[in-house]
């Protein structure tokens, strides 16, 4: 776990516990109240005029956020170690609104091929419609990203490890190449959370989180967070709300409540994820485990160098088997649920098709791919569930 009290600077666990809370400004109540608001009243005409000149000079309107929203923004900023945060209604909204704000017609975007798949829609449909061109690059590109940078390139977008297949990216090398060409870098940091990777301290300019996942942590909230360098804040904050985005104060309250236990939850997700990954590696049905925390994973060196830990999401490649056998395995799971999203307290398993959502790099796999999320259940119960699942898979293959 990163952090620790060095020269009076609070460590991450301490920040996660206290950041954004101001109990004595609120009659001693520990958690920030849920301020629900659309209209905000101005006390006089002079204030009204001040707000119409500068929407960020005070509370202006519900869409720009209430003190509950600001409390979450303050807490996430403290954990990212700087910058300014903007909360909006989903992780995808955070990504699309930021891209639409930073790019304009004629601009060129470099997008990692292993990006969270719905972002490809944003690039290939929405951004394209507005005259912004996207080139997808292989996640392993590192410093060679320099060769893809054109005079029109404005942004390099990274996500590590990659959605579904968990390739690591050499963020420092990409940042060096981008900075050398005067190009900004944006990164989706949902997997590591601000606890296990701090992109801003590696030179990334804009960080996005699906706070829907680990930050909220209880599968009951949709939220997105953008954290940017101070100099980009005004433009992004005004641009994002100008597109109509906002965040529910009730959801921000829940996310903040989730954030308080993020360090202990994440440590357990890490421990269980690694335990499952090691167990799965020894199973005869498994061809490969994709988890950068395993010493023989191709991304392990980068992960160890740059990240402070691993969350509970990883992938496995099964040896070739008929779809009916995979269905027999998954249909009978007692604890592992099947569904989109992750980062909640519960374990999940999902069949995925990485080959179908990449264009710049090939995904070679003879058998089916599963994405697993290690939840907070007791580890032997999870292993027993998977073990029984493999027995069903084997039985279905014999029957076929
Ligand atoms: C889920 C996810 C998103 C999108 O977040 P939503 O809140 O579901 O819109 C973005 N990036 C990654 C890596 C995700 O897993």
mmCIF file of C-alpha atoms and ligand atoms in Angstrom:
data_model
loop_
_atom_site.group_PDB
_atom_site.id
_atom_site.type_symbol
_atom_site.label_atom_id
_atom_site.label_comp_id
_atom_site.label_asym_id
_atom_site.label_seq_id
_atom_site.Cartn_x
_atom_site.Cartn_y
_atom_site.Cartn_z
ATOM 1 C CA UNK A 1 0.000 0.000 0.000
ATOM 2 C CA UNK A 2 1.484 3.334 -1.062
ATOM 3 C CA UNK A 3 1.596 6.395 1.134
ATOM 4 C CA UNK A 4 2.590 6.705 4.754
ATOM 5 C CA UNK A 5 3.254 9.643 6.962
ATOM 6 C CA UNK A 6 6.311 11.318 5.458
ATOM 7 C CA UNK A 7 7.018 14.719 6.943
ATOM 8 C CA UNK A 8 3.410 15.158 8.038
ATOM 9 C CA UNK A 9 1.885 14.403 4.601
ATOM 10 C CA UNK A 10 -1.026 12.064 5.241
ATOM 11 C CA UNK A 11 -0.877 8.655 3.577
ATOM 12 C CA UNK A 12 -3.538 7.404 1.166
ATOM 13 C CA UNK A 13 -5.478 5.472 3.818
ATOM 14 C CA UNK A 14 -5.713 8.603 5.939
ATOM 15 C CA UNK A 15 -6.771 10.720 2.976
ATOM 16 C CA UNK A 16 -9.419 8.188 1.991
ATOM 17 C CA UNK A 17 -10.737 8.357 5.544
ATOM 18 C CA UNK A 18 -10.935 12.144 5.938
ATOM 19 C CA UNK A 19 -10.578 14.046 2.651
ATOM 20 C CA UNK A 20 -13.648 16.095 1.729
ATOM 21 C CA UNK A 21 -15.175 15.912 5.225
ATOM 22 C CA UNK A 22 -15.596 19.143 7.205
ATOM 23 C CA UNK A 23 -17.568 18.089 10.294
ATOM 24 C CA UNK A 24 -17.096 21.312 12.230
ATOM 25 C CA UNK A 25 -18.435 23.391 9.376
ATOM 26 C CA UNK A 26 -21.532 21.221 9.689
ATOM 27 C CA UNK A 27 -22.454 21.088 13.392
ATOM 28 C CA UNK A 28 -20.093 18.170 14.001
ATOM 29 C CA UNK A 29 -21.829 15.810 11.592
ATOM 30 C CA UNK A 30 -19.125 13.614 10.106
ATOM 31 C CA UNK A 31 -20.414 13.068 6.586
ATOM 32 C CA UNK A 32 -21.314 15.942 4.244
ATOM 33 C CA UNK A 33 -25.076 16.454 4.021
ATOM 34 C CA UNK A 34 -26.855 15.634 0.769
ATOM 35 C CA UNK A 35 -27.535 19.054 -0.730
ATOM 36 C CA UNK A 36 -30.192 18.528 -3.388
ATOM 37 C CA UNK A 37 -30.581 21.595 -5.546
ATOM 38 C CA UNK A 38 -31.592 22.961 -8.884
ATOM 39 C CA UNK A 39 -32.209 26.628 -8.066
ATOM 40 C CA UNK A 40 -29.611 28.440 -5.999
ATOM 41 C CA UNK A 41 -30.828 31.813 -4.704
ATOM 42 C CA UNK A 42 -28.564 34.842 -4.958
ATOM 43 C CA UNK A 43 -28.815 37.314 -2.066
ATOM 44 C CA UNK A 44 -28.733 40.437 -4.224
ATOM 45 C CA UNK A 45 -28.351 41.813 -7.736
ATOM 46 C CA UNK A 46 -24.620 42.370 -7.318
ATOM 47 C CA UNK A 47 -24.106 38.645 -6.620
ATOM 48 C CA UNK A 48 -26.343 37.721 -9.539
ATOM 49 C CA UNK A 49 -24.200 39.879 -11.812
ATOM 50 C CA UNK A 50 -21.014 38.368 -10.423
ATOM 51 C CA UNK A 51 -22.325 34.833 -11.105
ATOM 52 C CA UNK A 52 -23.409 35.667 -14.639
ATOM 53 C CA UNK A 53 -19.853 36.923 -15.291
ATOM 54 C CA UNK A 54 -18.245 33.859 -13.703
ATOM 55 C CA UNK A 55 -20.283 30.710 -13.092
ATOM 56 C CA UNK A 56 -17.499 29.225 -10.979
ATOM 57 C CA UNK A 57 -17.249 32.124 -8.532
ATOM 58 C CA UNK A 58 -19.829 30.636 -6.125
ATOM 59 C CA UNK A 59 -22.653 28.052 -6.076
ATOM 60 C CA UNK A 60 -24.504 28.984 -9.235
ATOM 61 C CA UNK A 61 -26.942 26.288 -10.299
ATOM 62 C CA UNK A 62 -27.538 22.614 -9.482
ATOM 63 C CA UNK A 63 -25.912 21.398 -12.682
ATOM 64 C CA UNK A 64 -22.523 22.835 -11.653
ATOM 65 C CA UNK A 65 -22.660 20.818 -8.432
ATOM 66 C CA UNK A 66 -23.614 21.308 -4.801
ATOM 67 C CA UNK A 67 -21.377 20.990 -1.706
ATOM 68 C CA UNK A 68 -22.017 17.210 -1.681
ATOM 69 C CA UNK A 69 -20.592 16.965 -5.196
ATOM 70 C CA UNK A 70 -17.644 19.184 -4.218
ATOM 71 C CA UNK A 71 -16.900 16.945 -1.212
ATOM 72 C CA UNK A 72 -16.448 13.943 -3.512
ATOM 73 C CA UNK A 73 -14.345 16.035 -5.914
ATOM 74 C CA UNK A 74 -12.158 17.197 -3.035
ATOM 75 C CA UNK A 75 -11.659 13.633 -1.759
ATOM 76 C CA UNK A 76 -10.732 12.196 -5.172
ATOM 77 C CA UNK A 77 -8.339 15.079 -5.827
ATOM 78 C CA UNK A 78 -6.616 14.382 -2.499
ATOM 79 C CA UNK A 79 -6.132 10.736 -3.485
ATOM 80 C CA UNK A 80 -4.899 11.534 -7.007
ATOM 81 C CA UNK A 81 -2.345 13.803 -5.388
ATOM 82 C CA UNK A 82 -3.319 17.039 -7.147
ATOM 83 C CA UNK A 83 -5.256 18.591 -9.976
ATOM 84 C CA UNK A 84 -8.952 19.415 -9.902
ATOM 85 C CA UNK A 85 -11.862 16.979 -10.161
ATOM 86 C CA UNK A 86 -15.196 17.190 -11.965
ATOM 87 C CA UNK A 87 -17.924 14.642 -11.232
ATOM 88 C CA UNK A 88 -20.569 13.693 -13.774
ATOM 89 C CA UNK A 89 -23.233 11.074 -14.280
ATOM 90 C CA UNK A 90 -21.211 8.096 -15.583
ATOM 91 C CA UNK A 91 -17.716 7.013 -16.479
ATOM 92 C CA UNK A 92 -18.553 7.051 -20.180
ATOM 93 C CA UNK A 93 -19.992 10.566 -19.876
ATOM 94 C CA UNK A 94 -16.725 11.652 -18.221
ATOM 95 C CA UNK A 95 -14.754 10.254 -21.154
ATOM 96 C CA UNK A 96 -16.960 11.517 -23.983
ATOM 97 C CA UNK A 97 -17.481 14.992 -22.508
ATOM 98 C CA UNK A 98 -13.733 15.402 -21.940
ATOM 99 C CA UNK A 99 -12.873 14.275 -25.476
ATOM 100 C CA UNK A 100 -15.524 16.578 -26.970
ATOM 101 C CA UNK A 101 -14.150 19.438 -24.934
ATOM 102 C CA UNK A 102 -10.457 18.944 -25.685
ATOM 103 C CA UNK A 103 -10.776 18.196 -29.401
ATOM 104 C CA UNK A 104 -12.137 20.079 -32.375
ATOM 105 C CA UNK A 105 -12.683 19.564 -36.097
ATOM 106 C CA UNK A 106 -9.424 18.697 -37.852
ATOM 107 C CA UNK A 107 -7.796 17.275 -34.726
ATOM 108 C CA UNK A 108 -6.282 13.814 -34.503
ATOM 109 C CA UNK A 109 -6.633 11.475 -31.505
ATOM 110 C CA UNK A 110 -4.413 8.491 -30.664
ATOM 111 C CA UNK A 111 -6.532 5.896 -28.862
ATOM 112 C CA UNK A 112 -5.328 2.665 -27.291
ATOM 113 C CA UNK A 113 -6.718 -0.402 -29.066
ATOM 114 C CA UNK A 114 -7.664 -2.082 -25.764
ATOM 115 C CA UNK A 115 -9.829 0.808 -24.579
ATOM 116 C CA UNK A 116 -13.123 0.170 -22.760
ATOM 117 C CA UNK A 117 -15.171 -0.777 -25.831
ATOM 118 C CA UNK A 118 -17.972 1.850 -25.677
ATOM 119 C CA UNK A 119 -15.286 4.550 -26.048
ATOM 120 C CA UNK A 120 -14.708 3.233 -29.590
ATOM 121 C CA UNK A 121 -18.281 4.244 -30.406
ATOM 122 C CA UNK A 122 -17.573 7.750 -29.156
ATOM 123 C CA UNK A 123 -14.526 7.940 -31.435
ATOM 124 C CA UNK A 124 -15.874 6.133 -34.491
ATOM 125 C CA UNK A 125 -19.312 7.773 -34.503
ATOM 126 C CA UNK A 126 -19.558 10.983 -32.460
ATOM 127 C CA UNK A 127 -16.040 12.394 -32.833
ATOM 128 C CA UNK A 128 -15.872 11.318 -36.468
ATOM 129 C CA UNK A 129 -19.131 13.143 -37.170
ATOM 130 C CA UNK A 130 -17.499 16.332 -35.858
ATOM 131 C CA UNK A 131 -14.404 15.922 -38.045
ATOM 132 C CA UNK A 132 -12.053 14.439 -35.436
ATOM 133 C CA UNK A 133 -9.954 11.514 -36.650
ATOM 134 C CA UNK A 134 -8.955 8.599 -34.413
ATOM 135 C CA UNK A 135 -6.018 6.245 -34.905
ATOM 136 C CA UNK A 136 -5.942 3.172 -32.680
ATOM 137 C CA UNK A 137 -2.548 2.050 -31.400
ATOM 138 C CA UNK A 138 -1.335 -1.216 -29.919
ATOM 139 C CA UNK A 139 -1.167 -1.175 -26.093
ATOM 140 C CA UNK A 140 2.452 -2.341 -26.168
ATOM 141 C CA UNK A 141 3.617 0.641 -28.258
ATOM 142 C CA UNK A 142 5.588 2.523 -25.556
ATOM 143 C CA UNK A 143 7.992 5.186 -26.911
ATOM 144 C CA UNK A 144 7.102 4.241 -30.522
ATOM 145 C CA UNK A 145 3.899 6.241 -30.101
ATOM 146 C CA UNK A 146 6.121 9.102 -31.355
ATOM 147 C CA UNK A 147 5.911 7.627 -34.889
ATOM 148 C CA UNK A 148 2.119 7.961 -34.892
ATOM 149 C CA UNK A 149 2.038 11.583 -33.726
ATOM 150 C CA UNK A 150 1.102 13.961 -36.546
ATOM 151 C CA UNK A 151 1.010 17.767 -36.628
ATOM 152 C CA UNK A 152 -2.766 17.513 -36.031
ATOM 153 C CA UNK A 153 -2.466 15.129 -33.063
ATOM 154 C CA UNK A 154 -3.838 16.766 -29.916
ATOM 155 C CA UNK A 155 -4.285 13.876 -27.494
ATOM 156 C CA UNK A 156 -2.980 10.417 -26.648
ATOM 157 C CA UNK A 157 -5.471 8.324 -24.690
ATOM 158 C CA UNK A 158 -4.302 5.393 -22.544
ATOM 159 C CA UNK A 159 -5.928 2.764 -20.356
ATOM 160 C CA UNK A 160 -3.884 0.288 -18.320
ATOM 161 C CA UNK A 161 -4.266 -2.537 -17.949
ATOM 162 C CA UNK A 162 -6.398 -2.912 -21.085
ATOM 163 C CA UNK A 163 -10.091 -3.694 -20.814
ATOM 164 C CA UNK A 164 -10.736 -7.462 -21.192
ATOM 165 C CA UNK A 165 -7.136 -8.517 -21.956
ATOM 166 C CA UNK A 166 -5.110 -6.685 -19.268
ATOM 167 C CA UNK A 167 -2.056 -5.567 -21.269
ATOM 168 C CA UNK A 168 -0.024 -2.974 -19.392
ATOM 169 C CA UNK A 169 1.057 0.284 -21.050
ATOM 170 C CA UNK A 170 4.392 2.048 -20.573
ATOM 171 C CA UNK A 171 2.822 5.317 -19.418
ATOM 172 C CA UNK A 172 6.102 7.159 -18.651
ATOM 173 C CA UNK A 173 7.442 6.362 -22.160
ATOM 174 C CA UNK A 174 4.189 7.488 -23.786
ATOM 175 C CA UNK A 175 4.164 10.688 -21.726
ATOM 176 C CA UNK A 176 7.771 11.495 -22.723
ATOM 177 C CA UNK A 177 6.987 11.039 -26.424
ATOM 178 C CA UNK A 178 3.756 13.044 -26.197
ATOM 179 C CA UNK A 179 5.320 15.872 -24.210
ATOM 180 C CA UNK A 180 8.163 16.024 -26.711
ATOM 181 C CA UNK A 181 5.587 16.741 -29.415
ATOM 182 C CA UNK A 182 3.445 19.083 -27.294
ATOM 183 C CA UNK A 183 0.582 16.569 -27.136
ATOM 184 C CA UNK A 184 -1.550 15.962 -24.023
ATOM 185 C CA UNK A 185 -2.090 12.536 -22.446
ATOM 186 C CA UNK A 186 -5.369 11.343 -20.966
ATOM 187 C CA UNK A 187 -5.713 8.073 -19.045
ATOM 188 C CA UNK A 188 -8.547 5.867 -17.804
ATOM 189 C CA UNK A 189 -7.399 4.851 -14.303
ATOM 190 C CA UNK A 190 -10.511 2.916 -13.268
ATOM 191 C CA UNK A 191 -8.727 -0.429 -12.769
ATOM 192 C CA UNK A 192 -5.954 0.776 -10.459
ATOM 193 C CA UNK A 193 -7.976 3.528 -8.742
ATOM 194 C CA UNK A 194 -6.012 6.515 -7.367
ATOM 195 C CA UNK A 195 -4.639 4.182 -4.679
ATOM 196 C CA UNK A 196 -2.592 1.938 -6.952
ATOM 197 C CA UNK A 197 -1.595 4.384 -9.696
ATOM 198 C CA UNK A 198 -1.293 8.162 -9.754
ATOM 199 C CA UNK A 199 -1.198 9.205 -13.421
ATOM 200 C CA UNK A 200 -0.718 12.942 -12.737
ATOM 201 C CA UNK A 201 2.574 12.247 -10.983
ATOM 202 C CA UNK A 202 3.703 10.358 -14.117
ATOM 203 C CA UNK A 203 2.990 13.364 -16.335
ATOM 204 C CA UNK A 204 -0.537 12.464 -17.488
ATOM 205 C CA UNK A 205 -2.674 15.604 -17.960
ATOM 206 C CA UNK A 206 -6.205 14.246 -17.548
ATOM 207 C CA UNK A 207 -7.350 11.190 -15.575
ATOM 208 C CA UNK A 208 -10.812 9.621 -15.824
ATOM 209 C CA UNK A 209 -12.487 7.168 -13.486
ATOM 210 C CA UNK A 210 -15.640 5.152 -13.756
ATOM 211 C CA UNK A 211 -16.468 5.828 -10.086
ATOM 212 C CA UNK A 212 -19.282 3.370 -10.781
ATOM 213 C CA UNK A 213 -16.653 0.684 -10.130
ATOM 214 C CA UNK A 214 -14.313 0.529 -7.094
ATOM 215 C CA UNK A 215 -14.747 4.078 -5.794
ATOM 216 C CA UNK A 216 -18.473 3.564 -5.195
ATOM 217 C CA UNK A 217 -17.823 -0.119 -4.671
ATOM 218 C CA UNK A 218 -21.319 -1.429 -3.953
ATOM 219 C CA UNK A 219 -22.888 -1.910 -7.409
ATOM 220 C CA UNK A 220 -25.533 0.728 -6.716
ATOM 221 C CA UNK A 221 -24.214 3.945 -8.289
ATOM 222 C CA UNK A 222 -23.301 5.291 -11.742
ATOM 223 C CA UNK A 223 -20.749 8.135 -11.650
ATOM 224 C CA UNK A 224 -17.745 9.387 -13.572
ATOM 225 C CA UNK A 225 -14.872 11.580 -12.424
ATOM 226 C CA UNK A 226 -12.405 13.643 -14.453
ATOM 227 C CA UNK A 227 -9.255 14.843 -12.698
ATOM 228 C CA UNK A 228 -7.206 17.344 -14.677
ATOM 229 C CA UNK A 229 -4.265 19.644 -14.198
ATOM 230 C CA UNK A 230 -5.200 22.967 -12.653
ATOM 231 C CA UNK A 231 -4.627 24.876 -15.924
ATOM 232 C CA UNK A 232 -7.208 22.764 -17.777
ATOM 233 C CA UNK A 233 -9.836 22.942 -15.028
ATOM 234 C CA UNK A 234 -11.784 26.063 -15.980
ATOM 235 C CA UNK A 235 -12.110 25.087 -19.617
ATOM 236 C CA UNK A 236 -13.133 21.501 -18.794
ATOM 237 C CA UNK A 237 -15.498 22.354 -15.943
ATOM 238 C CA UNK A 238 -17.373 24.961 -17.993
ATOM 239 C CA UNK A 239 -17.276 22.818 -21.153
ATOM 240 C CA UNK A 240 -18.598 19.690 -19.425
ATOM 241 C CA UNK A 241 -21.541 21.475 -17.823
ATOM 242 C CA UNK A 242 -22.190 23.395 -21.040
ATOM 243 C CA UNK A 243 -22.896 20.006 -22.632
ATOM 244 C CA UNK A 244 -25.542 19.469 -19.946
ATOM 245 C CA UNK A 245 -23.731 17.026 -17.688
ATOM 246 C CA UNK A 246 -24.197 16.940 -13.944
ATOM 247 C CA UNK A 247 -24.086 14.441 -11.063
ATOM 248 C CA UNK A 248 -26.719 13.501 -8.511
ATOM 249 C CA UNK A 249 -25.814 14.609 -4.961
ATOM 250 C CA UNK A 250 -27.340 11.386 -3.611
ATOM 251 C CA UNK A 251 -25.024 9.343 -5.822
ATOM 252 C CA UNK A 252 -22.047 11.498 -4.795
ATOM 253 C CA UNK A 253 -22.929 10.828 -1.155
ATOM 254 C CA UNK A 254 -22.905 7.080 -1.821
ATOM 255 C CA UNK A 255 -19.638 7.280 -3.759
ATOM 256 C CA UNK A 256 -18.026 9.200 -0.918
ATOM 257 C CA UNK A 257 -19.271 6.605 1.534
ATOM 258 C CA UNK A 258 -17.734 3.914 -0.685
ATOM 259 C CA UNK A 259 -14.467 5.821 -0.950
ATOM 260 C CA UNK A 260 -13.966 5.745 2.828
ATOM 261 C CA UNK A 261 -13.413 1.977 2.714
ATOM 262 C CA UNK A 262 -11.639 1.841 -0.668
ATOM 263 C CA UNK A 263 -8.181 1.031 0.802
ATOM 264 C CA UNK A 264 -9.381 -1.995 2.822
ATOM 265 C CA UNK A 265 -11.687 -3.227 0.074
ATOM 266 C CA UNK A 266 -9.064 -2.883 -2.616
ATOM 267 C CA UNK A 267 -6.423 -4.708 -0.559
ATOM 268 C CA UNK A 268 -8.829 -7.639 -0.241
ATOM 269 C CA UNK A 269 -9.810 -7.522 -3.948
ATOM 270 C CA UNK A 270 -6.079 -7.634 -4.729
ATOM 271 C CA UNK A 271 -5.400 -10.562 -2.399
ATOM 272 C CA UNK A 272 -8.360 -12.617 -3.636
ATOM 273 C CA UNK A 273 -7.705 -11.741 -7.291
ATOM 274 C CA UNK A 274 -4.106 -12.932 -7.022
ATOM 275 C CA UNK A 275 -5.127 -16.075 -5.117
ATOM 276 C CA UNK A 276 -7.684 -16.948 -7.800
ATOM 277 C CA UNK A 277 -5.226 -16.118 -10.595
ATOM 278 C CA UNK A 278 -2.582 -18.437 -9.102
ATOM 279 C CA UNK A 279 -5.130 -21.223 -8.586
ATOM 280 C CA UNK A 280 -6.501 -20.835 -12.113
ATOM 281 C CA UNK A 281 -2.989 -20.976 -13.606
ATOM 282 C CA UNK A 282 -2.652 -24.557 -12.333
ATOM 283 C CA UNK A 283 -6.006 -25.723 -13.757
ATOM 284 C CA UNK A 284 -5.764 -28.021 -16.797
ATOM 285 C CA UNK A 285 -8.757 -26.244 -18.427
ATOM 286 C CA UNK A 286 -6.942 -22.863 -18.451
ATOM 287 C CA UNK A 287 -4.547 -21.953 -21.278
ATOM 288 C CA UNK A 288 -3.468 -18.563 -19.879
ATOM 289 C CA UNK A 289 -4.195 -16.179 -17.006
ATOM 290 C CA UNK A 290 -4.034 -12.459 -17.830
ATOM 291 C CA UNK A 291 -3.114 -10.654 -14.619
ATOM 292 C CA UNK A 292 -0.211 -8.162 -14.515
ATOM 293 C CA UNK A 293 0.422 -9.103 -10.865
ATOM 294 C CA UNK A 294 1.617 -12.589 -11.882
ATOM 295 C CA UNK A 295 5.435 -12.668 -12.250
ATOM 296 C CA UNK A 296 5.347 -14.300 -15.700
ATOM 297 C CA UNK A 297 2.691 -11.957 -17.138
ATOM 298 C CA UNK A 298 4.117 -9.908 -20.070
ATOM 299 C CA UNK A 299 3.080 -6.676 -18.291
ATOM 300 C CA UNK A 300 4.476 -7.612 -14.895
ATOM 301 C CA UNK A 301 7.686 -5.564 -15.179
ATOM 302 C CA UNK A 302 5.842 -2.330 -15.991
ATOM 303 C CA UNK A 303 3.165 -3.040 -13.388
ATOM 304 C CA UNK A 304 5.781 -3.600 -10.707
ATOM 305 C CA UNK A 305 7.729 -0.500 -11.688
ATOM 306 C CA UNK A 306 4.770 1.920 -11.877
ATOM 307 C CA UNK A 307 1.797 0.543 -9.911
ATOM 308 C CA UNK A 308 1.413 0.114 -6.148
ATOM 309 C CA UNK A 309 -1.023 -2.789 -6.423
ATOM 310 C CA UNK A 310 -3.579 -4.720 -8.449
ATOM 311 C CA UNK A 311 -7.339 -4.626 -8.169
ATOM 312 C CA UNK A 312 -9.526 -7.722 -8.449
ATOM 313 C CA UNK A 313 -10.303 -7.739 -12.180
ATOM 314 C CA UNK A 314 -8.409 -10.062 -14.531
ATOM 315 C CA UNK A 315 -8.905 -12.487 -17.391
ATOM 316 C CA UNK A 316 -8.424 -16.128 -18.294
ATOM 317 C CA UNK A 317 -8.165 -17.888 -21.598
ATOM 318 C CA UNK A 318 -9.687 -21.355 -21.610
ATOM 319 C CA UNK A 319 -8.383 -24.189 -23.756
ATOM 320 C CA UNK A 320 -10.608 -24.711 -26.805
ATOM 321 C CA UNK A 321 -14.019 -26.083 -25.798
ATOM 322 C CA UNK A 322 -17.534 -25.881 -27.233
ATOM 323 C CA UNK A 323 -19.741 -22.870 -26.292
ATOM 324 C CA UNK A 324 -22.216 -25.259 -24.649
ATOM 325 C CA UNK A 325 -19.514 -26.377 -22.193
ATOM 326 C CA UNK A 326 -18.776 -22.749 -21.203
ATOM 327 C CA UNK A 327 -22.524 -22.193 -20.778
ATOM 328 C CA UNK A 328 -22.772 -25.277 -18.556
ATOM 329 C CA UNK A 329 -19.959 -23.896 -16.411
ATOM 330 C CA UNK A 330 -21.369 -20.367 -16.124
ATOM 331 C CA UNK A 331 -25.069 -21.238 -15.793
ATOM 332 C CA UNK A 332 -24.447 -23.174 -12.602
ATOM 333 C CA UNK A 333 -22.259 -20.668 -10.708
ATOM 334 C CA UNK A 334 -23.504 -20.059 -7.155
ATOM 335 C CA UNK A 335 -21.419 -16.999 -6.225
ATOM 336 C CA UNK A 336 -19.963 -15.585 -9.443
ATOM 337 C CA UNK A 337 -22.679 -13.472 -11.057
ATOM 338 C CA UNK A 338 -22.781 -12.784 -14.776
ATOM 339 C CA UNK A 339 -23.187 -9.152 -15.783
ATOM 340 C CA UNK A 340 -21.529 -5.969 -16.953
ATOM 341 C CA UNK A 341 -19.550 -3.643 -14.683
ATOM 342 C CA UNK A 342 -17.339 -4.628 -11.728
ATOM 343 C CA UNK A 343 -15.704 -3.107 -8.656
ATOM 344 C CA UNK A 344 -18.550 -3.991 -6.293
ATOM 345 C CA UNK A 345 -18.184 -6.307 -3.304
ATOM 346 C CA UNK A 346 -19.408 -9.350 -5.255
ATOM 347 C CA UNK A 347 -17.620 -11.711 -7.608
ATOM 348 C CA UNK A 348 -18.425 -11.732 -11.306
ATOM 349 C CA UNK A 349 -17.582 -13.775 -14.369
ATOM 350 C CA UNK A 350 -18.289 -12.777 -17.953
ATOM 351 C CA UNK A 351 -17.549 -14.430 -21.306
ATOM 352 C CA UNK A 352 -15.965 -11.796 -23.565
ATOM 353 C CA UNK A 353 -14.779 -11.561 -27.167
ATOM 354 C CA UNK A 354 -11.640 -9.367 -27.266
ATOM 355 C CA UNK A 355 -10.900 -10.132 -30.945
ATOM 356 C CA UNK A 356 -14.113 -8.385 -32.006
ATOM 357 C CA UNK A 357 -13.228 -5.024 -30.466
ATOM 358 C CA UNK A 358 -9.700 -4.317 -31.622
ATOM 359 C CA UNK A 359 -8.369 -3.080 -34.945
ATOM 360 C CA UNK A 360 -4.690 -2.153 -34.444
ATOM 361 C CA UNK A 361 -3.494 -5.328 -32.728
ATOM 362 C CA UNK A 362 -4.550 -8.940 -33.094
ATOM 363 C CA UNK A 363 -5.974 -11.054 -30.280
ATOM 364 C CA UNK A 364 -4.896 -14.630 -30.937
ATOM 365 C CA UNK A 365 -6.805 -17.134 -28.848
ATOM 366 C CA UNK A 366 -7.888 -20.633 -29.753
ATOM 367 C CA UNK A 367 -10.349 -20.906 -26.857
ATOM 368 C CA UNK A 368 -12.894 -18.704 -25.096
ATOM 369 C CA UNK A 369 -11.951 -15.747 -22.875
ATOM 370 C CA UNK A 370 -13.542 -15.056 -19.475
ATOM 371 C CA UNK A 371 -13.253 -11.886 -17.400
ATOM 372 C CA UNK A 372 -13.340 -12.422 -13.647
ATOM 373 C CA UNK A 373 -13.888 -10.032 -10.784
ATOM 374 C CA UNK A 374 -12.721 -11.271 -7.384
ATOM 375 C CA UNK A 375 -15.215 -9.985 -4.840
ATOM 376 C CA UNK A 376 -15.038 -9.905 -1.064
ATOM 377 C CA UNK A 377 -16.451 -13.403 -0.442
ATOM 378 C CA UNK A 378 -14.360 -15.992 1.398
ATOM 379 C CA UNK A 379 -11.678 -17.214 -0.993
ATOM 380 C CA UNK A 380 -12.257 -20.984 -0.504
ATOM 381 C CA UNK A 381 -15.933 -20.484 -1.345
ATOM 382 C CA UNK A 382 -14.938 -18.762 -4.609
ATOM 383 C CA UNK A 383 -12.486 -21.547 -5.448
ATOM 384 C CA UNK A 384 -15.142 -24.192 -4.709
ATOM 385 C CA UNK A 385 -17.587 -22.361 -7.016
ATOM 386 C CA UNK A 386 -15.029 -22.272 -9.851
ATOM 387 C CA UNK A 387 -13.968 -25.847 -9.203
ATOM 388 C CA UNK A 388 -17.563 -27.080 -9.515
ATOM 389 C CA UNK A 389 -17.863 -24.938 -12.651
ATOM 390 C CA UNK A 390 -14.892 -26.712 -14.233
ATOM 391 C CA UNK A 391 -16.488 -30.069 -13.362
ATOM 392 C CA UNK A 392 -19.634 -28.989 -15.274
ATOM 393 C CA UNK A 393 -17.445 -27.809 -18.184
ATOM 394 C CA UNK A 394 -15.709 -31.205 -18.321
ATOM 395 C CA UNK A 395 -18.991 -33.123 -18.058
ATOM 396 C CA UNK A 396 -20.521 -31.103 -20.900
ATOM 397 C CA UNK A 397 -17.492 -31.831 -23.094
ATOM 398 C CA UNK A 398 -17.801 -35.576 -22.462
ATOM 399 C CA UNK A 399 -21.519 -35.406 -23.254
ATOM 400 C CA UNK A 400 -20.893 -33.474 -26.496
HETATM 401 C C1 LIG B 1 -17.145 0.762 -16.743
HETATM 402 C C2 LIG B 1 -16.011 1.464 -17.335
HETATM 403 C C3 LIG B 1 -16.169 2.731 -17.896
HETATM 404 C C4 LIG B 1 -17.512 3.400 -18.020
HETATM 405 O O1 LIG B 1 -18.081 3.700 -16.788
HETATM 406 P P1 LIG B 1 -19.693 3.815 -16.624
HETATM 407 O O2 LIG B 1 -19.824 4.460 -15.300
HETATM 408 O O3 LIG B 1 -20.215 2.415 -16.694
HETATM 409 O O4 LIG B 1 -20.181 4.673 -17.737
HETATM 410 C C5 LIG B 1 -15.047 3.370 -18.374
HETATM 411 N N1 LIG B 1 -13.837 2.805 -18.324
HETATM 412 C C6 LIG B 1 -13.652 1.574 -17.799
HETATM 413 C C7 LIG B 1 -12.278 1.001 -17.762
HETATM 414 C C8 LIG B 1 -14.731 0.871 -17.295
HETATM 415 O O5 LIG B 1 -14.538 -0.349 -16.809
#
